[in-house]
């Protein structure tokens, strides 16, 4: 039996299911702009999430609640212009799908038409079943999101680990099964015990992509600005930092300021 990894020219929702079946882990990162998306795509990432974490990372809001549909479309269309290979999933923002399935469908269509994204992601299970059904019936691929769902932060009151109690774990497993039955192509599982996440991944045929959900799932997602160390005040246990860009960028900016003040920049070779 060959163990060679399949090369994908373009990642589709089908590729992700194939990866799960072939025991190849799925790598997903966020991007909100053209320049970052280009680097992430060319590095070979499988999925780019235009997350509503843009609300925190790009706009400086305390939560993901304030970001609007038009702001998400602005970020997603910038990402789409850069991407050649990755599957681009776009978050439906808070308020654009919870109240009514018709509104949910309208929001998803607007994202697909105006940004060129490849799929949408919605937070929640049974409560938003009709919205998910309606979007899927229109031919739009849907990624689910269970566990810690930041759009509901005012209901939870905290960003701590979810589904530690049996009742919540049972509901999470039921919701995951429901999302698969409805036709979602994958589910993000955020901040839940690793044992529970593994159990969910093993009982479903669609990929489970974890963030703070351990290593027993089918793939991992991180917020790019966090893993690059640009957001140094955010330190959850699950976050592995691959760079300390906050320090490197601060040093670069201070070097520039010092060169300008000392009249070292520009030198003779840097002028016309
Ligand atoms: O908005 C986001 O970045 C997300 C990830 C944390 C999964 O939903």
Coordinates of C-alpha atoms and ligand atoms in Angstrom, one line a residue:
X1 CA 0.0 0.0 0.0
X2 CA 1.4 3.4 -1.0
X3 CA 1.8 5.9 1.8
X4 CA 2.5 8.9 -0.6
X5 CA 0.4 11.9 0.3
X6 CA -2.0 13.0 -2.5
X7 CA -1.2 16.3 -4.1
X8 CA -4.1 18.7 -4.4
X9 CA -4.1 21.5 -7.0
X10 CA -7.2 23.0 -5.4
X11 CA -8.7 22.0 -2.1
X12 CA -12.5 21.4 -2.2
X13 CA -14.9 20.3 0.5
X14 CA -14.5 16.8 -1.0
X15 CA -10.7 16.9 -0.6
X16 CA -11.2 17.4 3.2
X17 CA -13.4 14.3 3.5
X18 CA -10.8 12.4 1.5
X19 CA -8.0 13.6 3.8
X20 CA -10.0 12.4 6.8
X21 CA -10.4 9.0 5.1
X22 CA -6.7 8.9 4.3
X23 CA -5.7 9.9 7.9
X24 CA -4.1 13.1 6.6
X25 CA -4.6 15.9 9.1
X26 CA -6.1 19.1 7.8
X27 CA -4.3 22.4 8.4
X28 CA -6.4 25.6 8.6
X29 CA -5.5 29.2 9.5
X30 CA -7.3 32.5 9.4
X31 CA -6.7 35.4 7.0
X32 CA -8.5 38.7 6.6
X33 CA -6.4 40.5 3.9
X34 CA -4.8 40.0 0.6
X35 CA -1.1 40.0 1.7
X36 CA -1.5 37.6 4.5
X37 CA -3.8 35.3 2.5
X38 CA -1.2 35.2 -0.3
X39 CA 1.5 34.0 2.0
X40 CA -0.7 31.5 3.8
X41 CA -2.0 30.0 0.6
X42 CA 1.4 29.8 -1.0
X43 CA 2.8 28.1 2.1
X44 CA 0.3 25.3 1.3
X45 CA -2.4 25.6 3.9
X46 CA -5.5 23.5 3.2
X47 CA -8.3 25.8 4.4
X48 CA -8.3 29.6 5.0
X49 CA -10.9 30.8 7.4
X50 CA -12.0 34.4 7.0
X51 CA -13.1 34.3 10.6
X52 CA -15.2 36.8 12.4
X53 CA -12.2 37.0 14.8
X54 CA -11.4 39.9 12.4
X55 CA -13.7 41.8 14.7
X56 CA -11.0 41.4 17.5
X57 CA -7.8 41.1 15.4
X58 CA -8.4 43.7 12.7
X59 CA -10.9 46.1 14.2
X60 CA -10.0 45.9 17.9
X61 CA -13.4 45.1 19.2
X62 CA -13.6 43.1 22.5
X63 CA -15.8 40.4 21.0
X64 CA -16.8 39.0 17.6
X65 CA -20.4 40.4 18.0
X66 CA -20.0 43.8 16.3
X67 CA -18.6 42.8 12.9
X68 CA -21.1 43.3 10.1
X69 CA -21.9 41.3 7.0
X70 CA -20.4 44.0 4.7
X71 CA -17.2 44.0 6.7
X72 CA -16.9 40.2 6.4
X73 CA -17.4 40.6 2.7
X74 CA -14.7 43.2 2.5
X75 CA -12.2 40.9 4.3
X76 CA -13.3 37.8 2.3
X77 CA -13.1 39.4 -1.1
X78 CA -9.5 40.6 -0.3
X79 CA -8.6 37.1 0.7
X80 CA -10.2 35.5 -2.4
X81 CA -8.1 37.8 -4.7
X82 CA -4.9 36.2 -3.3
X83 CA -5.9 32.6 -3.1
X84 CA -5.0 29.9 -5.8
X85 CA -5.2 26.6 -3.9
X86 CA -6.9 26.8 -0.4
X87 CA -10.5 26.3 0.3
X88 CA -11.8 29.7 1.6
X89 CA -14.5 29.5 4.3
X90 CA -16.2 32.7 5.5
X91 CA -17.9 33.2 8.8
X92 CA -21.5 34.4 8.8
X93 CA -21.3 37.2 11.4
X94 CA -23.6 37.5 14.5
X95 CA -27.1 38.6 13.6
X96 CA -26.9 37.5 10.0
X97 CA -28.4 34.0 10.4
X98 CA -29.9 33.4 13.9
X99 CA -33.3 35.1 13.6
X100 CA -34.8 33.6 10.5
X101 CA -33.8 31.0 7.9
X102 CA -34.7 33.3 5.0
X103 CA -32.4 36.0 6.4
X104 CA -29.7 33.3 6.9
X105 CA -30.0 32.3 3.3
X106 CA -29.9 35.9 2.1
X107 CA -26.7 36.5 4.1
X108 CA -25.0 33.4 2.8
X109 CA -25.9 34.2 -0.8
X110 CA -24.6 37.8 -0.3
X111 CA -21.3 36.4 1.0
X112 CA -20.9 33.9 -1.9
X113 CA -21.9 36.4 -4.6
X114 CA -20.0 39.5 -3.3
X115 CA -16.9 37.9 -1.9
X116 CA -16.4 34.8 -4.0
X117 CA -15.8 32.7 -0.9
X118 CA -16.2 28.9 -1.3
X119 CA -18.3 28.1 1.8
X120 CA -19.7 29.6 5.0
X121 CA -19.4 28.8 8.7
X122 CA -22.1 29.2 11.3
X123 CA -22.0 28.8 15.0
X124 CA -24.5 26.4 16.7
X125 CA -26.4 23.2 16.4
X126 CA -30.1 22.3 16.8
X127 CA -31.1 26.0 17.4
X128 CA -30.0 27.0 13.9
X129 CA -31.0 23.7 12.1
X130 CA -33.5 25.5 9.7
X131 CA -31.0 28.1 8.7
X132 CA -28.4 25.5 7.9
X133 CA -30.9 23.4 5.9
X134 CA -32.0 26.4 3.9
X135 CA -28.4 27.4 3.0
X136 CA -27.4 23.9 2.1
X137 CA -30.5 23.6 -0.1
X138 CA -29.3 26.5 -2.1
X139 CA -26.1 24.7 -2.9
X140 CA -23.9 26.6 -0.5
X141 CA -21.4 24.4 1.5
X142 CA -21.7 24.8 5.3
X143 CA -19.0 24.3 8.0
X144 CA -20.4 24.0 11.5
X145 CA -18.9 25.4 14.7
X146 CA -19.6 23.8 18.1
X147 CA -18.1 23.9 21.7
X148 CA -17.1 27.4 22.5
X149 CA -19.0 29.6 20.1
X150 CA -17.7 33.2 20.6
X151 CA -20.8 34.9 19.1
X152 CA -22.7 33.6 22.2
X153 CA -20.1 35.1 24.7
X154 CA -22.8 37.1 26.5
X155 CA -24.8 34.0 27.1
X156 CA -21.8 31.9 28.3
X157 CA -20.2 34.9 30.2
X158 CA -16.7 33.3 29.9
X159 CA -14.3 31.9 27.3
X160 CA -13.5 28.8 29.4
X161 CA -13.5 25.2 28.2
X162 CA -17.0 24.0 27.1
X163 CA -18.8 20.6 27.5
X164 CA -16.9 19.5 30.6
X165 CA -20.3 18.5 32.2
X166 CA -22.0 15.4 30.9
X167 CA -25.2 17.1 29.9
X168 CA -23.4 19.7 27.7
X169 CA -21.2 16.9 26.3
X170 CA -24.3 14.9 25.3
X171 CA -25.8 17.9 23.6
X172 CA -22.6 18.6 21.7
X173 CA -22.5 15.0 20.4
X174 CA -26.1 15.2 19.3
X175 CA -25.5 18.6 17.6
X176 CA -22.4 17.2 15.8
X177 CA -24.4 14.2 14.5
X178 CA -27.2 16.5 13.4
X179 CA -24.8 18.8 11.5
X180 CA -23.4 15.8 9.7
X181 CA -27.0 14.5 8.9
X182 CA -28.0 17.9 7.5
X183 CA -25.0 17.8 5.1
X184 CA -22.3 20.1 6.7
X185 CA -19.0 19.2 5.2
X186 CA -16.9 19.8 8.3
X187 CA -17.2 21.1 11.9
X188 CA -14.9 23.3 14.0
X189 CA -14.8 22.2 17.6
X190 CA -13.5 24.9 19.9
X191 CA -12.2 24.6 23.4
X192 CA -13.6 21.2 24.5
X193 CA -12.0 18.3 26.3
X194 CA -9.6 16.3 24.0
X195 CA -11.3 13.0 24.9
X196 CA -14.7 14.3 23.9
X197 CA -13.4 15.8 20.7
X198 CA -11.7 12.5 19.7
X199 CA -14.9 10.6 20.4
X200 CA -16.9 13.1 18.1
X201 CA -14.2 12.8 15.4
X202 CA -14.3 9.0 15.5
X203 CA -18.1 8.8 15.4
X204 CA -18.5 11.1 12.4
X205 CA -17.6 10.7 8.7
X206 CA -17.0 14.4 8.1
X207 CA -13.8 16.1 9.3
X208 CA -13.6 17.7 12.8
X209 CA -11.2 20.6 12.9
X210 CA -10.1 21.5 16.4
X211 CA -8.9 24.6 18.2
X212 CA -8.1 23.8 21.8
X213 CA -9.7 20.3 21.2
X214 CA -6.6 18.1 21.4
X215 CA -4.9 15.9 18.8
X216 CA -7.5 13.2 18.3
X217 CA -9.4 15.3 15.7
X218 CA -9.0 15.5 11.9
X219 CA -7.3 18.9 11.7
X220 CA -6.3 22.0 13.5
X221 CA -7.1 25.7 13.2
X222 CA -5.4 28.7 14.8
X223 CA -5.8 32.4 14.4
X224 CA -2.8 33.4 12.2
X225 CA -2.0 36.6 14.2
X226 CA -1.9 34.6 17.4
X227 CA 0.4 31.8 16.0
X228 CA 2.8 34.5 14.6
X229 CA 3.0 36.1 18.0
X230 CA 1.5 39.4 16.9
X231 CA -1.2 39.4 19.7
X232 CA 1.0 38.8 22.7
X233 CA -1.6 39.6 25.3
X234 CA -3.7 36.5 24.3
X235 CA -2.2 33.3 25.9
X236 CA -4.5 30.3 26.0
X237 CA -3.0 26.9 26.7
X238 CA -3.8 25.6 23.2
X239 CA -1.9 28.3 21.4
X240 CA 1.5 27.4 19.9
X241 CA 3.5 30.5 18.8
X242 CA 5.7 29.9 15.8
X243 CA 7.2 33.5 15.9
X244 CA 7.4 36.4 18.2
X245 CA 6.4 39.0 15.7
X246 CA 5.3 41.5 18.3
X247 CA 8.9 41.8 19.5
X248 CA 10.4 41.6 16.0
X249 CA 8.1 44.3 14.6
X250 CA 8.6 46.5 17.6
X251 CA 12.4 46.2 17.1
X252 CA 12.0 47.0 13.3
X253 CA 9.8 50.1 14.0
X254 CA 12.2 51.3 16.7
X255 CA 15.1 50.8 14.3
X256 CA 13.3 52.8 11.6
X257 CA 12.4 55.7 14.0
X258 CA 16.0 55.8 15.2
X259 CA 17.4 55.9 11.6
X260 CA 15.0 58.7 10.6
X261 CA 15.8 60.8 13.7
X262 CA 19.5 60.3 13.3
X263 CA 19.3 61.1 9.6
X264 CA 20.9 57.7 8.8
X265 CA 17.8 56.9 6.5
X266 CA 17.8 57.4 3.6
X267 CA 21.4 57.1 2.6
X268 CA 22.9 57.9 -0.8
X269 CA 21.9 54.5 -2.3
X270 CA 18.3 55.0 -1.2
X271 CA 17.6 58.2 -3.0
X272 CA 17.4 59.5 -6.6
Ligands
LIG1 O1 -13.3 33.5 13.8 C1 -12.4 32.6 14.0 O2 -11.2 32.9 13.8 C2 -12.8 31.3 14.3 C3 -11.7 30.3 14.7 C4 -11.2 30.6 16.0 C5 -12.2 28.9 14.5 O3 -14.0 30.9 14.3

